[in-house]
């Protein structure tokens, strides 16, 4: 990565701070700013799989949602040939549909499928994709709420347990990567994961100084809403 060597530049929902996430415009913005990987969300909505972060977002954008097939057709095009994919499954029950759609477009080899649900990763064991376990599973940002002191206390406990837990999952063949919120990131986590051959991606990082800090800790990838932050620093 220019300015921060050795780290994959991952665009969250494409480039969510440049154009609305999980849209063609957002993916094009991420591509324009030189990302190595594009993360996008997939969930079921009205009988089909769509690119959307949550049911509320899907309902608001009902007329403008990309289907999974439309999104993958875009990524199978020549313009995106050098870009890896992170398919973030928001719920369960459609693992095989995602795997089949990727395979039909020869995208499996450059795709990581991530989810909070370990059972989903188990179902994808033979899908020919990398598998990433996302932690923690939360429905809101408690770090920026009145519950922040409790959230930080829980995070400290998580940080102590996570390196051993995540490394054990890699060793057991249940995942290939950990997708970890920045508050849980540590050098110990990276070292334990790397010792087992696993990767660590940290989300969601929207400050240049933080990107550099996590790169220094050994993160394999940094996920950001603003891929402009990955550009070399201007002296």
PDB file of C-alpha atoms in Angstrom:
ATOM      1  CA  UNK A   1       0.000   0.000   0.000  1.00  0.00           C
ATOM      2  CA  UNK A   2       1.492   3.383  -0.957  1.00  0.00           C
ATOM      3  CA  UNK A   3       2.711   5.174   2.143  1.00  0.00           C
ATOM      4  CA  UNK A   4       1.822   2.197   4.389  1.00  0.00           C
ATOM      5  CA  UNK A   5       3.680  -0.805   2.929  1.00  0.00           C
ATOM      6  CA  UNK A   6       2.433  -4.364   3.146  1.00  0.00           C
ATOM      7  CA  UNK A   7      -1.218  -3.695   3.937  1.00  0.00           C
ATOM      8  CA  UNK A   8      -4.198  -4.414   1.704  1.00  0.00           C
ATOM      9  CA  UNK A   9      -6.327  -1.342   1.089  1.00  0.00           C
ATOM     10  CA  UNK A  10      -9.949  -2.423   1.588  1.00  0.00           C
ATOM     11  CA  UNK A  11     -12.850  -0.164   0.644  1.00  0.00           C
ATOM     12  CA  UNK A  12     -15.780  -0.521   3.060  1.00  0.00           C
ATOM     13  CA  UNK A  13     -19.005  -0.849   1.042  1.00  0.00           C
ATOM     14  CA  UNK A  14     -16.807   0.373  -1.786  1.00  0.00           C
ATOM     15  CA  UNK A  15     -16.079   3.943  -0.719  1.00  0.00           C
ATOM     16  CA  UNK A  16     -18.925   4.821   1.629  1.00  0.00           C
ATOM     17  CA  UNK A  17     -17.635   8.317   2.471  1.00  0.00           C
ATOM     18  CA  UNK A  18     -17.355   9.238  -1.204  1.00  0.00           C
ATOM     19  CA  UNK A  19     -20.573   7.723  -2.570  1.00  0.00           C
ATOM     20  CA  UNK A  20     -23.427   5.802  -0.900  1.00  0.00           C
ATOM     21  CA  UNK A  21     -22.169   2.356   0.067  1.00  0.00           C
ATOM     22  CA  UNK A  22     -22.969  -0.875  -1.744  1.00  0.00           C
ATOM     23  CA  UNK A  23     -23.708   0.984  -4.972  1.00  0.00           C
ATOM     24  CA  UNK A  24     -22.083   1.003  -8.379  1.00  0.00           C
ATOM     25  CA  UNK A  25     -20.909   4.595  -7.780  1.00  0.00           C
ATOM     26  CA  UNK A  26     -19.259   3.595  -4.511  1.00  0.00           C
ATOM     27  CA  UNK A  27     -17.465   0.653  -6.097  1.00  0.00           C
ATOM     28  CA  UNK A  28     -16.259   2.840  -8.958  1.00  0.00           C
ATOM     29  CA  UNK A  29     -14.929   5.397  -6.461  1.00  0.00           C
ATOM     30  CA  UNK A  30     -13.056   2.664  -4.592  1.00  0.00           C
ATOM     31  CA  UNK A  31     -11.545   1.441  -7.841  1.00  0.00           C
ATOM     32  CA  UNK A  32     -10.545   4.983  -8.809  1.00  0.00           C
ATOM     33  CA  UNK A  33      -8.677   5.384  -5.527  1.00  0.00           C
ATOM     34  CA  UNK A  34      -6.702   2.195  -5.973  1.00  0.00           C
ATOM     35  CA  UNK A  35      -8.078  -0.244  -3.421  1.00  0.00           C
ATOM     36  CA  UNK A  36      -6.815  -3.816  -3.356  1.00  0.00           C
ATOM     37  CA  UNK A  37     -10.109  -5.244  -2.079  1.00  0.00           C
ATOM     38  CA  UNK A  38     -13.735  -4.151  -2.023  1.00  0.00           C
ATOM     39  CA  UNK A  39     -15.970  -5.155   0.887  1.00  0.00           C
ATOM     40  CA  UNK A  40     -19.716  -5.271   0.275  1.00  0.00           C
ATOM     41  CA  UNK A  41     -22.714  -6.534   2.203  1.00  0.00           C
ATOM     42  CA  UNK A  42     -25.209  -9.188   1.144  1.00  0.00           C
ATOM     43  CA  UNK A  43     -28.573  -9.984   2.705  1.00  0.00           C
ATOM     44  CA  UNK A  44     -31.966 -11.343   1.640  1.00  0.00           C
ATOM     45  CA  UNK A  45     -34.665  -8.818   0.739  1.00  0.00           C
ATOM     46  CA  UNK A  46     -38.066  -9.608  -0.745  1.00  0.00           C
ATOM     47  CA  UNK A  47     -37.025 -12.994  -2.060  1.00  0.00           C
ATOM     48  CA  UNK A  48     -33.661 -12.100  -3.561  1.00  0.00           C
ATOM     49  CA  UNK A  49     -30.132 -11.438  -2.374  1.00  0.00           C
ATOM     50  CA  UNK A  50     -29.166  -7.781  -2.514  1.00  0.00           C
ATOM     51  CA  UNK A  51     -26.170  -5.612  -1.734  1.00  0.00           C
ATOM     52  CA  UNK A  52     -27.223  -3.813   1.435  1.00  0.00           C
ATOM     53  CA  UNK A  53     -25.962  -3.370   4.990  1.00  0.00           C
ATOM     54  CA  UNK A  54     -29.201  -3.921   6.911  1.00  0.00           C
ATOM     55  CA  UNK A  55     -32.974  -4.293   6.431  1.00  0.00           C
ATOM     56  CA  UNK A  56     -33.589  -0.595   7.052  1.00  0.00           C
ATOM     57  CA  UNK A  57     -31.103   0.370   4.365  1.00  0.00           C
ATOM     58  CA  UNK A  58     -32.643  -2.165   1.984  1.00  0.00           C
ATOM     59  CA  UNK A  59     -36.131  -0.760   2.535  1.00  0.00           C
ATOM     60  CA  UNK A  60     -34.974   2.831   1.988  1.00  0.00           C
ATOM     61  CA  UNK A  61     -33.153   1.986  -1.235  1.00  0.00           C
ATOM     62  CA  UNK A  62     -35.593  -0.643  -2.502  1.00  0.00           C
ATOM     63  CA  UNK A  63     -35.731   0.789  -6.004  1.00  0.00           C
ATOM     64  CA  UNK A  64     -31.985   1.208  -6.375  1.00  0.00           C
ATOM     65  CA  UNK A  65     -30.565  -1.941  -4.839  1.00  0.00           C
ATOM     66  CA  UNK A  66     -28.070  -4.031  -6.749  1.00  0.00           C
ATOM     67  CA  UNK A  67     -28.846  -7.726  -6.678  1.00  0.00           C
ATOM     68  CA  UNK A  68     -26.029 -10.088  -5.770  1.00  0.00           C
ATOM     69  CA  UNK A  69     -25.913 -11.232  -9.379  1.00  0.00           C
ATOM     70  CA  UNK A  70     -25.673  -7.664 -10.687  1.00  0.00           C
ATOM     71  CA  UNK A  71     -22.905  -6.837  -8.259  1.00  0.00           C
ATOM     72  CA  UNK A  72     -20.894  -9.935  -9.100  1.00  0.00           C
ATOM     73  CA  UNK A  73     -21.362  -9.343 -12.828  1.00  0.00           C
ATOM     74  CA  UNK A  74     -19.797  -5.918 -12.278  1.00  0.00           C
ATOM     75  CA  UNK A  75     -16.851  -7.369 -10.362  1.00  0.00           C
ATOM     76  CA  UNK A  76     -16.343 -10.057 -12.995  1.00  0.00           C
ATOM     77  CA  UNK A  77     -15.691  -7.315 -15.555  1.00  0.00           C
ATOM     78  CA  UNK A  78     -12.239  -6.391 -16.800  1.00  0.00           C
ATOM     79  CA  UNK A  79     -12.092  -3.134 -14.817  1.00  0.00           C
ATOM     80  CA  UNK A  80     -12.190  -5.039 -11.515  1.00  0.00           C
ATOM     81  CA  UNK A  81      -9.993  -7.964 -12.554  1.00  0.00           C
ATOM     82  CA  UNK A  82      -7.190  -6.980 -10.178  1.00  0.00           C
ATOM     83  CA  UNK A  83      -9.424  -6.354  -7.166  1.00  0.00           C
ATOM     84  CA  UNK A  84     -10.138  -8.898  -4.432  1.00  0.00           C
ATOM     85  CA  UNK A  85     -13.605  -9.145  -2.901  1.00  0.00           C
ATOM     86  CA  UNK A  86     -14.910  -9.393   0.648  1.00  0.00           C
ATOM     87  CA  UNK A  87     -18.510 -10.624   0.616  1.00  0.00           C
ATOM     88  CA  UNK A  88     -19.893  -9.811   4.061  1.00  0.00           C
ATOM     89  CA  UNK A  89     -22.904 -12.013   4.783  1.00  0.00           C
ATOM     90  CA  UNK A  90     -25.143 -10.194   7.248  1.00  0.00           C
ATOM     91  CA  UNK A  91     -27.380 -13.142   8.166  1.00  0.00           C
ATOM     92  CA  UNK A  92     -27.542 -16.890   7.575  1.00  0.00           C
ATOM     93  CA  UNK A  93     -29.286 -19.330   5.263  1.00  0.00           C
ATOM     94  CA  UNK A  94     -27.945 -18.331   1.847  1.00  0.00           C
ATOM     95  CA  UNK A  95     -24.393 -19.602   2.013  1.00  0.00           C
ATOM     96  CA  UNK A  96     -24.689 -21.979  -0.951  1.00  0.00           C
ATOM     97  CA  UNK A  97     -26.377 -19.358  -3.111  1.00  0.00           C
ATOM     98  CA  UNK A  98     -23.446 -17.009  -2.549  1.00  0.00           C
ATOM     99  CA  UNK A  99     -20.912 -19.761  -3.214  1.00  0.00           C
ATOM    100  CA  UNK A 100     -22.664 -20.797  -6.428  1.00  0.00           C
ATOM    101  CA  UNK A 101     -22.942 -17.215  -7.697  1.00  0.00           C
ATOM    102  CA  UNK A 102     -19.221 -16.668  -7.130  1.00  0.00           C
ATOM    103  CA  UNK A 103     -18.259 -19.943  -8.800  1.00  0.00           C
ATOM    104  CA  UNK A 104     -20.436 -19.255 -11.850  1.00  0.00           C
ATOM    105  CA  UNK A 105     -18.404 -16.089 -12.490  1.00  0.00           C
ATOM    106  CA  UNK A 106     -14.986 -17.554 -11.627  1.00  0.00           C
ATOM    107  CA  UNK A 107     -14.685 -15.179  -8.685  1.00  0.00           C
ATOM    108  CA  UNK A 108     -14.147 -17.686  -5.873  1.00  0.00           C
ATOM    109  CA  UNK A 109     -10.347 -17.615  -5.968  1.00  0.00           C
ATOM    110  CA  UNK A 110     -10.177 -13.874  -5.289  1.00  0.00           C
ATOM    111  CA  UNK A 111     -12.999 -13.738  -2.759  1.00  0.00           C
ATOM    112  CA  UNK A 112     -13.098 -13.763   1.018  1.00  0.00           C
ATOM    113  CA  UNK A 113     -16.517 -14.403   2.555  1.00  0.00           C
ATOM    114  CA  UNK A 114     -16.894 -12.863   5.998  1.00  0.00           C
ATOM    115  CA  UNK A 115     -19.602 -13.195   8.623  1.00  0.00           C
ATOM    116  CA  UNK A 116     -20.208 -13.128  12.366  1.00  0.00           C
ATOM    117  CA  UNK A 117     -21.679 -16.630  12.094  1.00  0.00           C
ATOM    118  CA  UNK A 118     -19.188 -19.486  12.418  1.00  0.00           C
ATOM    119  CA  UNK A 119     -21.797 -22.003  11.275  1.00  0.00           C
ATOM    120  CA  UNK A 120     -21.955 -20.188   7.935  1.00  0.00           C
ATOM    121  CA  UNK A 121     -18.184 -20.415   7.568  1.00  0.00           C
ATOM    122  CA  UNK A 122     -18.396 -24.155   8.216  1.00  0.00           C
ATOM    123  CA  UNK A 123     -20.925 -24.499   5.391  1.00  0.00           C
ATOM    124  CA  UNK A 124     -18.488 -22.741   3.044  1.00  0.00           C
ATOM    125  CA  UNK A 125     -15.570 -25.059   3.814  1.00  0.00           C
ATOM    126  CA  UNK A 126     -15.559 -26.554   0.308  1.00  0.00           C
ATOM    127  CA  UNK A 127     -16.579 -23.423  -1.607  1.00  0.00           C
ATOM    128  CA  UNK A 128     -13.078 -22.476  -2.749  1.00  0.00           C
ATOM    129  CA  UNK A 129     -13.166 -19.097  -0.994  1.00  0.00           C
ATOM    130  CA  UNK A 130     -11.253 -17.680   1.941  1.00  0.00           C
ATOM    131  CA  UNK A 131     -13.380 -17.427   5.061  1.00  0.00           C
ATOM    132  CA  UNK A 132     -13.262 -14.581   7.574  1.00  0.00           C
ATOM    133  CA  UNK A 133     -14.789 -14.494  11.050  1.00  0.00           C
ATOM    134  CA  UNK A 134     -16.058 -11.010  11.954  1.00  0.00           C
ATOM    135  CA  UNK A 135     -15.889  -9.853  15.581  1.00  0.00           C
ATOM    136  CA  UNK A 136     -17.510  -8.550  17.641  1.00  0.00           C
ATOM    137  CA  UNK A 137     -21.139  -8.992  16.708  1.00  0.00           C
ATOM    138  CA  UNK A 138     -22.855  -5.715  17.580  1.00  0.00           C
ATOM    139  CA  UNK A 139     -25.908  -3.901  16.255  1.00  0.00           C
ATOM    140  CA  UNK A 140     -24.799  -0.358  17.137  1.00  0.00           C
ATOM    141  CA  UNK A 141     -21.679   1.649  17.937  1.00  0.00           C
ATOM    142  CA  UNK A 142     -21.522   1.525  21.734  1.00  0.00           C
ATOM    143  CA  UNK A 143     -18.117   3.244  21.727  1.00  0.00           C
ATOM    144  CA  UNK A 144     -19.902   6.528  20.888  1.00  0.00           C
ATOM    145  CA  UNK A 145     -22.800   6.187  23.317  1.00  0.00           C
ATOM    146  CA  UNK A 146     -23.533   6.639  27.043  1.00  0.00           C
ATOM    147  CA  UNK A 147     -22.698   2.942  27.381  1.00  0.00           C
ATOM    148  CA  UNK A 148     -19.086   3.569  26.289  1.00  0.00           C
ATOM    149  CA  UNK A 149     -17.472   2.769  29.695  1.00  0.00           C
ATOM    150  CA  UNK A 150     -19.185  -0.618  29.772  1.00  0.00           C
ATOM    151  CA  UNK A 151     -18.326  -1.207  26.111  1.00  0.00           C
ATOM    152  CA  UNK A 152     -14.641  -0.517  26.727  1.00  0.00           C
ATOM    153  CA  UNK A 153     -14.612  -2.845  29.737  1.00  0.00           C
ATOM    154  CA  UNK A 154     -16.119  -5.608  27.625  1.00  0.00           C
ATOM    155  CA  UNK A 155     -13.636  -4.867  24.858  1.00  0.00           C
ATOM    156  CA  UNK A 156     -10.706  -5.295  27.245  1.00  0.00           C
ATOM    157  CA  UNK A 157     -12.003  -8.740  28.198  1.00  0.00           C
ATOM    158  CA  UNK A 158     -12.489  -9.621  24.515  1.00  0.00           C
ATOM    159  CA  UNK A 159      -8.943  -8.514  23.670  1.00  0.00           C
ATOM    160  CA  UNK A 160      -7.513 -10.897  26.249  1.00  0.00           C
ATOM    161  CA  UNK A 161      -9.470 -13.921  24.991  1.00  0.00           C
ATOM    162  CA  UNK A 162      -9.537 -13.259  21.274  1.00  0.00           C
ATOM    163  CA  UNK A 163      -5.960 -14.165  20.201  1.00  0.00           C
ATOM    164  CA  UNK A 164      -6.220 -17.716  21.521  1.00  0.00           C
ATOM    165  CA  UNK A 165      -9.793 -18.196  20.286  1.00  0.00           C
ATOM    166  CA  UNK A 166      -9.132 -16.895  16.780  1.00  0.00           C
ATOM    167  CA  UNK A 167      -5.879 -18.812  16.376  1.00  0.00           C
ATOM    168  CA  UNK A 168      -7.630 -22.018  17.448  1.00  0.00           C
ATOM    169  CA  UNK A 169     -10.270 -21.518  14.759  1.00  0.00           C
ATOM    170  CA  UNK A 170      -7.608 -21.133  12.073  1.00  0.00           C
ATOM    171  CA  UNK A 171      -5.795 -24.210  13.368  1.00  0.00           C
ATOM    172  CA  UNK A 172      -9.043 -26.182  13.230  1.00  0.00           C
ATOM    173  CA  UNK A 173      -9.653 -25.116   9.636  1.00  0.00           C
ATOM    174  CA  UNK A 174     -12.809 -23.159  10.428  1.00  0.00           C
ATOM    175  CA  UNK A 175     -11.593 -19.809   9.104  1.00  0.00           C
ATOM    176  CA  UNK A 176      -8.677 -18.246   7.256  1.00  0.00           C
ATOM    177  CA  UNK A 177      -8.909 -14.681   8.496  1.00  0.00           C
ATOM    178  CA  UNK A 178     -10.200 -12.550  11.323  1.00  0.00           C
ATOM    179  CA  UNK A 179     -12.147  -9.379  10.569  1.00  0.00           C
ATOM    180  CA  UNK A 180     -11.706  -7.440  13.799  1.00  0.00           C
ATOM    181  CA  UNK A 181     -13.055  -4.118  15.030  1.00  0.00           C
ATOM    182  CA  UNK A 182     -10.205  -1.693  15.643  1.00  0.00           C
ATOM    183  CA  UNK A 183     -10.869  -1.537  19.385  1.00  0.00           C
ATOM    184  CA  UNK A 184      -9.955  -5.257  19.674  1.00  0.00           C
ATOM    185  CA  UNK A 185      -6.788  -5.029  17.584  1.00  0.00           C
ATOM    186  CA  UNK A 186      -3.460  -5.961  19.210  1.00  0.00           C
ATOM    187  CA  UNK A 187       0.005  -7.116  18.251  1.00  0.00           C
ATOM    188  CA  UNK A 188      -0.578 -10.342  20.179  1.00  0.00           C
ATOM    189  CA  UNK A 189      -3.638 -11.055  18.052  1.00  0.00           C
ATOM    190  CA  UNK A 190      -1.666 -10.558  14.851  1.00  0.00           C
ATOM    191  CA  UNK A 191       1.212 -12.720  16.058  1.00  0.00           C
ATOM    192  CA  UNK A 192      -1.065 -15.591  17.101  1.00  0.00           C
ATOM    193  CA  UNK A 193      -2.996 -15.470  13.838  1.00  0.00           C
ATOM    194  CA  UNK A 194       0.124 -15.297  11.692  1.00  0.00           C
ATOM    195  CA  UNK A 195       1.663 -18.207  13.589  1.00  0.00           C
ATOM    196  CA  UNK A 196      -1.271 -20.342  12.412  1.00  0.00           C
ATOM    197  CA  UNK A 197      -1.178 -18.994   8.852  1.00  0.00           C
ATOM    198  CA  UNK A 198      -4.191 -16.726   9.318  1.00  0.00           C
ATOM    199  CA  UNK A 199      -4.757 -13.116   8.312  1.00  0.00           C
ATOM    200  CA  UNK A 200      -6.057 -10.110  10.234  1.00  0.00           C
ATOM    201  CA  UNK A 201      -8.218  -7.358   8.726  1.00  0.00           C
ATOM    202  CA  UNK A 202      -9.186  -4.418  10.931  1.00  0.00           C
ATOM    203  CA  UNK A 203     -12.419  -2.420  10.531  1.00  0.00           C
ATOM    204  CA  UNK A 204     -13.593   0.313  10.155  1.00  0.00           C
ATOM    205  CA  UNK A 205     -10.702   2.797  10.168  1.00  0.00           C
ATOM    206  CA  UNK A 206     -11.302   6.333   8.938  1.00  0.00           C
ATOM    207  CA  UNK A 207      -8.213   8.196  10.171  1.00  0.00           C
ATOM    208  CA  UNK A 208      -4.834   8.144   8.427  1.00  0.00           C
ATOM    209  CA  UNK A 209      -2.890   7.957  11.716  1.00  0.00           C
ATOM    210  CA  UNK A 210      -4.908   4.923  12.790  1.00  0.00           C
ATOM    211  CA  UNK A 211      -4.308   3.202   9.453  1.00  0.00           C
ATOM    212  CA  UNK A 212      -0.568   3.660   9.948  1.00  0.00           C
ATOM    213  CA  UNK A 213      -0.779   2.420  13.543  1.00  0.00           C
ATOM    214  CA  UNK A 214      -2.587  -0.783  12.610  1.00  0.00           C
ATOM    215  CA  UNK A 215      -0.199  -1.360   9.727  1.00  0.00           C
ATOM    216  CA  UNK A 216       2.663  -1.100  12.216  1.00  0.00           C
ATOM    217  CA  UNK A 217       0.964  -3.743  14.370  1.00  0.00           C
ATOM    218  CA  UNK A 218       1.091  -6.107  11.392  1.00  0.00           C
ATOM    219  CA  UNK A 219      -2.471  -6.033  10.067  1.00  0.00           C
ATOM    220  CA  UNK A 220      -2.831  -7.744   6.697  1.00  0.00           C
ATOM    221  CA  UNK A 221      -5.598  -5.396   5.627  1.00  0.00           C
ATOM    222  CA  UNK A 222      -7.277  -2.201   6.790  1.00  0.00           C
ATOM    223  CA  UNK A 223     -10.931  -1.557   5.944  1.00  0.00           C
ATOM    224  CA  UNK A 224     -11.936   2.082   5.499  1.00  0.00           C
ATOM    225  CA  UNK A 225     -14.953   4.059   4.343  1.00  0.00           C
ATOM    226  CA  UNK A 226     -12.562   6.544   2.726  1.00  0.00           C
ATOM    227  CA  UNK A 227      -9.943   4.984   0.420  1.00  0.00           C
ATOM    228  CA  UNK A 228      -8.443   8.437  -0.139  1.00  0.00           C
ATOM    229  CA  UNK A 229      -6.752   7.924   3.230  1.00  0.00           C
ATOM    230  CA  UNK A 230      -4.603   5.179   1.738  1.00  0.00           C
ATOM    231  CA  UNK A 231      -2.783   7.622  -0.534  1.00  0.00           C
ATOM    232  CA  UNK A 232       0.823   8.515   0.361  1.00  0.00           C
ATOM    233  CA  UNK A 233       1.039  11.282   2.930  1.00  0.00           C
ATOM    234  CA  UNK A 234       1.914  14.678   1.473  1.00  0.00           C
ATOM    235  CA  UNK A 235       4.932  16.287   3.140  1.00  0.00           C
TER     236      UNK A 235
END
